[in-house]
Amino acid sequence: MYVNTYILGVSEDKKEQYTKLAEQFAEIAKDFGAVEIYENWEKEVPDGKHTDYRKAINALPNEKIVVSWTVWPDRKTAERAHRGMFEDPRMTKLGEMPFDGQRMILGGFEPILTYQKKQRD
């Protein structure tokens, strides 16, 4: 398993635009092998004394923090997907990004612990 993560700031008035973009991106990512995709909109993000999400991305006062991650079966699939997705014509149709990509934090991670509560039938 391999996980790509993203932290970014999106203006509150662009939430709907971001959500539509995320849905379109998710469809493309799934076609390239993504196993799970999570898009998370700020509800409670406290200001820290030394550091926090807002400071990390230099968020503007009207921006909400978005934390997103995409789960891939493995790193090779993620790497292939990223190359292929940027060549996919659907990516050019996404239009203008509703966030400043220069302030986005991203990274790739190998999980060292996962937990999922099993539901009873």
XYZ file of C-alpha atoms in Angstrom:
121
model
C 0.000 0.000 0.000
C 1.144 3.557 -0.780
C -0.533 6.839 0.192
C -0.258 10.262 -1.429
C -1.269 13.131 0.852
C -2.123 16.766 0.194
C -2.724 19.732 2.503
C -4.014 22.949 0.983
C -6.122 26.013 1.654
C -9.362 26.679 -0.213
C -11.386 29.851 0.092
C -14.699 29.172 1.836
C -16.614 30.539 -1.142
C -14.897 27.996 -3.440
C -15.932 24.868 -1.531
C -18.430 23.771 -4.179
C -15.927 24.386 -6.988
C -13.274 22.410 -5.091
C -15.707 19.555 -4.414
C -16.555 19.257 -8.112
C -12.865 19.289 -9.004
C -12.157 16.613 -6.377
C -14.946 14.413 -7.757
C -13.572 14.707 -11.288
C -10.027 14.018 -10.105
C -11.241 10.981 -8.137
C -12.823 9.457 -11.240
C -9.545 9.810 -13.124
C -7.483 8.464 -10.211
C -9.782 5.443 -9.844
C -9.289 4.667 -13.530
C -5.535 4.651 -12.902
C -5.748 2.260 -9.933
C -6.539 4.317 -6.823
C -8.045 2.107 -4.137
C -9.433 4.816 -1.824
C -9.686 8.602 -1.980
C -10.471 10.914 0.928
C -11.192 14.630 0.707
C -11.581 16.324 4.088
C -12.872 19.886 4.650
C -11.894 21.755 7.798
C -14.348 21.646 10.707
C -11.991 22.130 13.632
C -8.387 23.168 13.044
C -6.916 24.960 16.056
C -4.192 27.568 15.776
C -0.984 26.267 17.296
C 1.495 28.187 19.386
C 4.475 27.234 17.203
C 3.068 25.480 14.161
C -0.220 24.263 12.716
C -1.895 23.537 9.396
C -2.510 27.237 8.647
C 1.085 28.229 9.277
C 2.347 25.243 7.279
C 0.594 26.395 4.098
C 0.513 30.118 4.873
C -3.300 30.014 4.715
C -5.189 33.214 4.064
C -7.834 34.333 6.618
C -10.766 33.253 4.417
C -9.348 29.820 3.614
C -10.380 26.469 5.031
C -7.845 23.677 5.349
C -8.313 20.652 3.114
C -6.527 17.405 3.918
C -6.697 14.815 1.200
C -5.172 11.430 0.595
C -5.245 8.826 -2.121
C -4.487 5.180 -1.387
C -2.785 3.110 -4.071
C -2.032 -0.619 -4.035
C 1.705 0.168 -4.182
C 4.197 2.888 -5.055
C 4.715 1.669 -8.630
C 0.997 2.006 -9.330
C 1.024 5.533 -7.891
C 4.020 6.521 -10.006
C 2.468 5.062 -13.173
C -0.817 6.766 -12.363
C 0.772 10.179 -11.894
C 2.566 9.943 -15.235
C -0.553 8.711 -16.990
C -2.953 11.115 -15.321
C -0.990 14.162 -16.450
C -1.206 12.880 -20.028
C -4.915 12.097 -19.725
C -7.037 14.630 -21.670
C -9.573 14.705 -18.819
C -6.992 16.457 -16.645
C -6.843 19.441 -19.001
C -10.632 19.746 -18.744
C -10.470 20.281 -14.971
C -9.947 23.993 -15.537
C -8.598 26.529 -13.084
C -7.658 25.211 -9.657
C -9.652 26.796 -6.792
C -6.514 26.936 -4.616
C -2.928 28.157 -4.760
C -0.877 25.107 -5.692
C 2.343 26.836 -4.658
C 1.216 26.666 -1.013
C 0.090 23.041 -1.175
C 2.027 20.407 0.767
C 2.187 16.948 -0.769
C 4.012 13.732 -0.160
C 4.036 9.975 -0.590
C 3.996 7.586 2.338
C 4.253 3.910 3.122
C 1.869 3.045 5.959
C 3.384 1.502 9.061
C 0.036 0.895 10.798
C -3.532 0.689 9.552
C -6.723 0.017 11.442
C -10.232 -0.438 10.177
C -13.121 -1.380 12.392
C -14.932 -4.333 10.938
C -18.684 -4.001 10.714
C -20.921 -6.874 11.661
C -23.380 -8.168 9.125
